[in-house]
GROMACS .gro file of C-alpha atoms in nm:
model
  220
    1THR     CA    1   0.000   0.000   0.000
    2ALA     CA    2   0.099   0.364  -0.032
    3THR     CA    3   0.279   0.517   0.267
    4GLU     CA    4   0.077   0.467   0.586
    5TYR     CA    5   0.058   0.807   0.750
    6ALA     CA    6  -0.196   0.982   0.971
    7SER     CA    7  -0.499   1.069   0.760
    8ASP     CA    8  -0.514   1.428   0.886
    9GLN     CA    9  -0.155   1.500   0.779
   10VAL     CA   10  -0.004   1.603   0.445
   11ILE     CA   11   0.264   1.390   0.283
   12ALA     CA   12   0.489   1.649   0.118
   13GLN     CA   13   0.582   1.628  -0.250
   14HIS     CA   14   0.876   1.402  -0.321
   15ASN     CA   15   1.033   1.185  -0.589
   16GLU     CA   16   1.048   0.829  -0.461
   17MET     CA   17   1.386   0.748  -0.299
   18ALA     CA   18   1.545   1.074  -0.417
   19TYR     CA   19   1.754   1.064  -0.097
   20SER     CA   20   1.928   0.749  -0.224
   21ASN     CA   21   2.176   0.672  -0.501
   22SER     CA   22   1.934   0.416  -0.647
   23TRP     CA   23   1.569   0.476  -0.726
   24PRO     CA   24   1.286   0.349  -0.948
   25LEU     CA   25   1.247   0.529  -1.279
   26ARG     CA   26   0.878   0.443  -1.293
   27ILE     CA   27   0.618   0.448  -1.018
   28GLY     CA   28   0.255   0.344  -1.046
   29PHE     CA   29  -0.051   0.413  -0.828
   30TYR     CA   30  -0.375   0.216  -0.837
   31CYS     CA   31  -0.688   0.323  -0.650
   32LEU     CA   32  -0.873   0.035  -0.484
   33LEU     CA   33  -1.082   0.259  -0.260
   34PRO     CA   34  -1.108   0.638  -0.287
   35SER     CA   35  -1.161   0.834   0.034
   36SER     CA   36  -1.493   1.005   0.101
   37ALA     CA   37  -1.316   1.344   0.104
   38GLY     CA   38  -0.961   1.456   0.025
   39GLY     CA   39  -0.681   1.203  -0.025
   40GLN     CA   40  -0.564   1.338  -0.359
   41THR     CA   41  -0.215   1.246  -0.487
   42PRO     CA   42  -0.082   1.577  -0.622
   43ILE     CA   43   0.195   1.562  -0.881
   44ALA     CA   44   0.446   1.828  -0.985
   45ASP     CA   45   0.690   1.856  -1.276
   46SER     CA   46   1.047   1.836  -1.144
   47ARG     CA   47   1.185   2.011  -1.454
   48GLN     CA   48   0.963   2.314  -1.397
   49ILE     CA   49   1.048   2.317  -1.027
   50TYR     CA   50   1.420   2.321  -1.108
   51GLN     CA   51   1.374   2.618  -1.342
   52ALA     CA   52   1.153   2.809  -1.094
   53ILE     CA   53   1.385   2.788  -0.793
   54PRO     CA   54   1.597   3.107  -0.771
   55LYS     CA   55   1.929   3.048  -0.946
   56ALA     CA   56   2.145   3.143  -0.646
   57ILE     CA   57   1.973   2.884  -0.427
   58ARG     CA   58   1.977   2.626  -0.704
   59ASP     CA   59   2.349   2.679  -0.767
   60GLU     CA   60   2.437   2.635  -0.399
   61PHE     CA   61   2.247   2.307  -0.377
   62GLU     CA   62   2.406   2.181  -0.699
   63ALA     CA   63   2.756   2.270  -0.580
   64LYS     CA   64   2.734   2.145  -0.223
   65LYS     CA   65   2.502   1.843  -0.265
   66ILE     CA   66   2.300   1.711   0.031
   67ARG     CA   67   2.389   1.490   0.324
   68TYR     CA   68   2.097   1.283   0.454
   69ILE     CA   69   2.130   1.169   0.815
   70ARG     CA   70   1.919   0.906   0.992
   71ASN     CA   71   1.925   0.800   1.356
   72TYR     CA   72   1.746   0.470   1.406
   73SER     CA   73   1.555   0.441   1.733
   74GLU     CA   74   1.208   0.404   1.879
   75LEU     CA   75   1.149   0.773   1.799
   76ASP     CA   76   1.121   0.675   1.432
   77LEU     CA   77   1.214   0.320   1.332
   78PRO     CA   78   1.476   0.090   1.489
   79TRP     CA   79   1.755  -0.029   1.261
   80GLN     CA   80   1.647  -0.391   1.311
   81GLU     CA   81   1.316  -0.313   1.142
   82VAL     CA   82   1.459  -0.098   0.863
   83PHE     CA   83   1.736  -0.342   0.767
   84CYS     CA   84   1.530  -0.656   0.844
   85THR     CA   85   1.807  -0.814   1.051
   86GLN     CA   86   1.948  -0.834   1.404
   87ASP     CA   87   2.302  -0.876   1.266
   88LYS     CA   88   2.517  -0.563   1.277
   89GLN     CA   89   2.762  -0.712   1.025
   90GLN     CA   90   2.482  -0.748   0.771
   91VAL     CA   91   2.393  -0.384   0.824
   92GLU     CA   92   2.755  -0.277   0.778
   93HIS     CA   93   2.785  -0.486   0.462
   94TYR     CA   94   2.471  -0.326   0.317
   95CYS     CA   95   2.603   0.021   0.398
   96GLN     CA   96   2.936  -0.051   0.233
   97GLN     CA   97   2.761  -0.177  -0.080
   98ASN     CA   98   2.538   0.132  -0.099
   99GLN     CA   99   2.782   0.413  -0.015
  100LEU     CA  100   2.629   0.477   0.328
  101SER     CA  101   2.847   0.566   0.622
  102CYS     CA  102   2.738   0.409   0.950
  103GLU     CA  103   2.823   0.468   1.316
  104TRP     CA  104   2.728   0.256   1.617
  105PHE     CA  105   2.670   0.402   1.960
  106ALA     CA  106   2.690   0.246   2.305
  107ASP     CA  107   2.314   0.212   2.352
  108ASN     CA  108   2.285   0.000   2.033
  109ARG     CA  109   2.181   0.300   1.825
  110LEU     CA  110   2.280   0.335   1.461
  111ARG     CA  111   2.339   0.649   1.259
  112THR     CA  112   2.377   0.644   0.882
  113SER     CA  113   2.454   0.926   0.643
  114GLN     CA  114   2.485   0.958   0.268
  115VAL     CA  115   2.577   1.246   0.035
  116ASN     CA  116   2.383   1.268  -0.290
  117LEU     CA  117   2.318   1.516  -0.566
  118ALA     CA  118   2.040   1.773  -0.529
  119VAL     CA  119   1.986   1.789  -0.905
  120GLN     CA  120   1.990   1.500  -1.149
  121GLN     CA  121   1.983   1.469  -1.527
  122HIS     CA  122   1.713   1.254  -1.675
  123PRO     CA  123   1.882   0.954  -1.841
  124PHE     CA  124   1.694   0.990  -2.171
  125SER     CA  125   1.628   1.362  -2.226
  126GLN     CA  126   1.931   1.485  -2.025
  127GLN     CA  127   1.704   1.756  -1.880
  128LYS     CA  128   1.791   1.874  -1.530
  129VAL     CA  129   1.537   1.787  -1.261
  130TRP     CA  130   1.506   1.895  -0.898
  131PHE     CA  131   1.556   1.556  -0.734
  132ASN     CA  132   1.615   1.548  -0.360
  133GLN     CA  133   1.435   1.527  -0.028
  134ALA     CA  134   1.614   1.799   0.168
  135HIS     CA  135   1.282   1.971   0.237
  136LEU     CA  136   1.146   1.647   0.392
  137PHE     CA  137   1.451   1.544   0.596
  138HIS     CA  138   1.529   1.892   0.731
  139ARG     CA  139   1.393   1.963   1.078
  140SER     CA  140   1.207   2.267   0.943
  141ASN     CA  141   0.961   2.021   0.787
  142LEU     CA  142   0.836   1.934   1.137
  143PRO     CA  143   0.572   2.141   1.318
  144ASP     CA  144   0.751   2.399   1.534
  145GLU     CA  145   0.643   2.243   1.863
  146VAL     CA  146   0.757   1.896   1.752
  147ALA     CA  147   1.094   2.023   1.629
  148SER     CA  148   1.150   2.216   1.955
  149ALA     CA  149   1.058   1.916   2.168
  150LEU     CA  150   1.293   1.687   1.974
  151LEU     CA  151   1.581   1.934   1.981
  152ASN     CA  152   1.538   1.980   2.357
  153SER     CA  153   1.521   1.606   2.424
  154VAL     CA  154   1.778   1.454   2.187
  155GLY     CA  155   1.966   1.745   2.023
  156LYS     CA  156   2.029   1.816   1.655
  157ASP     CA  157   2.278   1.531   1.609
  158ASN     CA  158   2.027   1.270   1.723
  159LEU     CA  159   1.716   1.378   1.534
  160PRO     CA  160   1.554   1.078   1.363
  161ARG     CA  161   1.612   1.242   1.024
  162HIS     CA  162   1.798   1.552   0.918
  163ALA     CA  163   1.955   1.708   0.610
  164GLU     CA  164   2.254   1.937   0.571
  165PHE     CA  165   2.476   2.036   0.282
  166GLY     CA  166   2.727   1.776   0.170
  167ASP     CA  167   3.014   1.975   0.322
  168GLY     CA  168   2.848   1.961   0.665
  169SER     CA  169   2.720   2.319   0.665
  170GLU     CA  170   2.363   2.403   0.763
  171ILE     CA  171   2.092   2.445   0.501
  172ASP     CA  172   1.921   2.779   0.561
  173SER     CA  173   1.559   2.700   0.647
  174ALA     CA  174   1.462   3.014   0.452
  175TYR     CA  175   1.589   2.841   0.137
  176LEU     CA  176   1.365   2.545   0.208
  177THR     CA  177   1.064   2.770   0.267
  178ILE     CA  178   1.118   2.915  -0.082
  179ILE     CA  179   1.166   2.568  -0.232
  180ARG     CA  180   0.849   2.435  -0.068
  181ALA     CA  181   0.653   2.733  -0.202
  182VAL     CA  182   0.784   2.670  -0.555
  183ILE     CA  183   0.692   2.303  -0.533
  184ASP     CA  184   0.343   2.383  -0.401
  185SER     CA  185   0.284   2.633  -0.680
  186HIS     CA  186   0.346   2.361  -0.941
  187LYS     CA  187   0.118   2.095  -0.794
  188ILE     CA  188  -0.155   1.942  -1.010
  189SER     CA  189  -0.432   1.767  -0.819
  190PHE     CA  190  -0.725   1.539  -0.902
  191ASP     CA  191  -0.981   1.328  -0.715
  192TRP     CA  192  -0.926   0.954  -0.724
  193GLN     CA  193  -1.196   0.730  -0.866
  194LYS     CA  194  -1.208   0.358  -0.802
  195GLN     CA  195  -0.978   0.160  -1.038
  196ASP     CA  196  -0.789   0.472  -1.153
  197LEU     CA  197  -0.430   0.394  -1.252
  198MET     CA  198  -0.155   0.657  -1.264
  199LEU     CA  199   0.191   0.579  -1.403
  200LEU     CA  200   0.466   0.837  -1.353
  201ASP     CA  201   0.823   0.887  -1.456
  202ASN     CA  202   0.958   0.915  -1.102
  203MET     CA  203   1.234   1.157  -1.203
  204LEU     CA  204   1.009   1.390  -1.401
  205PHE     CA  205   0.724   1.408  -1.150
  206SER     CA  206   0.708   1.422  -0.772
  207HIS     CA  207   0.402   1.307  -0.580
  208GLY     CA  208   0.246   1.369  -0.238
  209ARG     CA  209  -0.077   1.310  -0.052
  210ALA     CA  210  -0.349   1.537   0.079
  211PRO     CA  211  -0.528   1.474   0.411
  212PHE     CA  212  -0.845   1.267   0.384
  213GLU     CA  213  -1.158   1.145   0.562
  214GLY     CA  214  -1.288   0.791   0.586
  215GLN     CA  215  -1.113   0.490   0.436
  216ARG     CA  216  -0.860   0.511   0.152
  217LYS     CA  217  -0.668   0.234  -0.024
  218VAL     CA  218  -0.413   0.320  -0.293
  219LEU     CA  219  -0.156   0.064  -0.406
  220VAL     CA  220   0.187   0.177  -0.522
   0.00000   0.00000   0.00000
């Protein structure tokens, strides 16, 4: 099924697995049961988003890249669940094979990080596309009260997810506010009908999810 997430919350626009160095080029959605209200799956053209982001911001992201950081714990997901193993050596082997750095801590916590491009070229058209999840991983994506509570309890280094520039410098949250506004301004939305099928080029189009009421079942 599509990402299970509280029905009253928005799932922000994203290209599937854009935080990774490997991702699907195609992604399909099939509606088994539309919600009684809301629940749309907005899409947005990643080429247009790239062009619409102010050049100075775009250039900085292209030059510095993005480091994605995850701390695995009960606050989000434990590493045993994410990696489907209890064996630390298997985790380390996977990280080595996928260019992830990993650190173990005394309380059996794991931190991984990975630096990836903020902008990609489509393999067929060679067009540049905005292709990253900095705006999702960055703490500014959390409600203010949630971000404050997490920072006070675990500190920036131990947030479940965070993003910074590839050189370790902070991403200005004002940049991400502008980027989110650009993305939102390019969203196209529609109401699902039962048995609708949507097939996307995952690099050319991002997707999200609107809040909804009642039951909703969309396969991906």
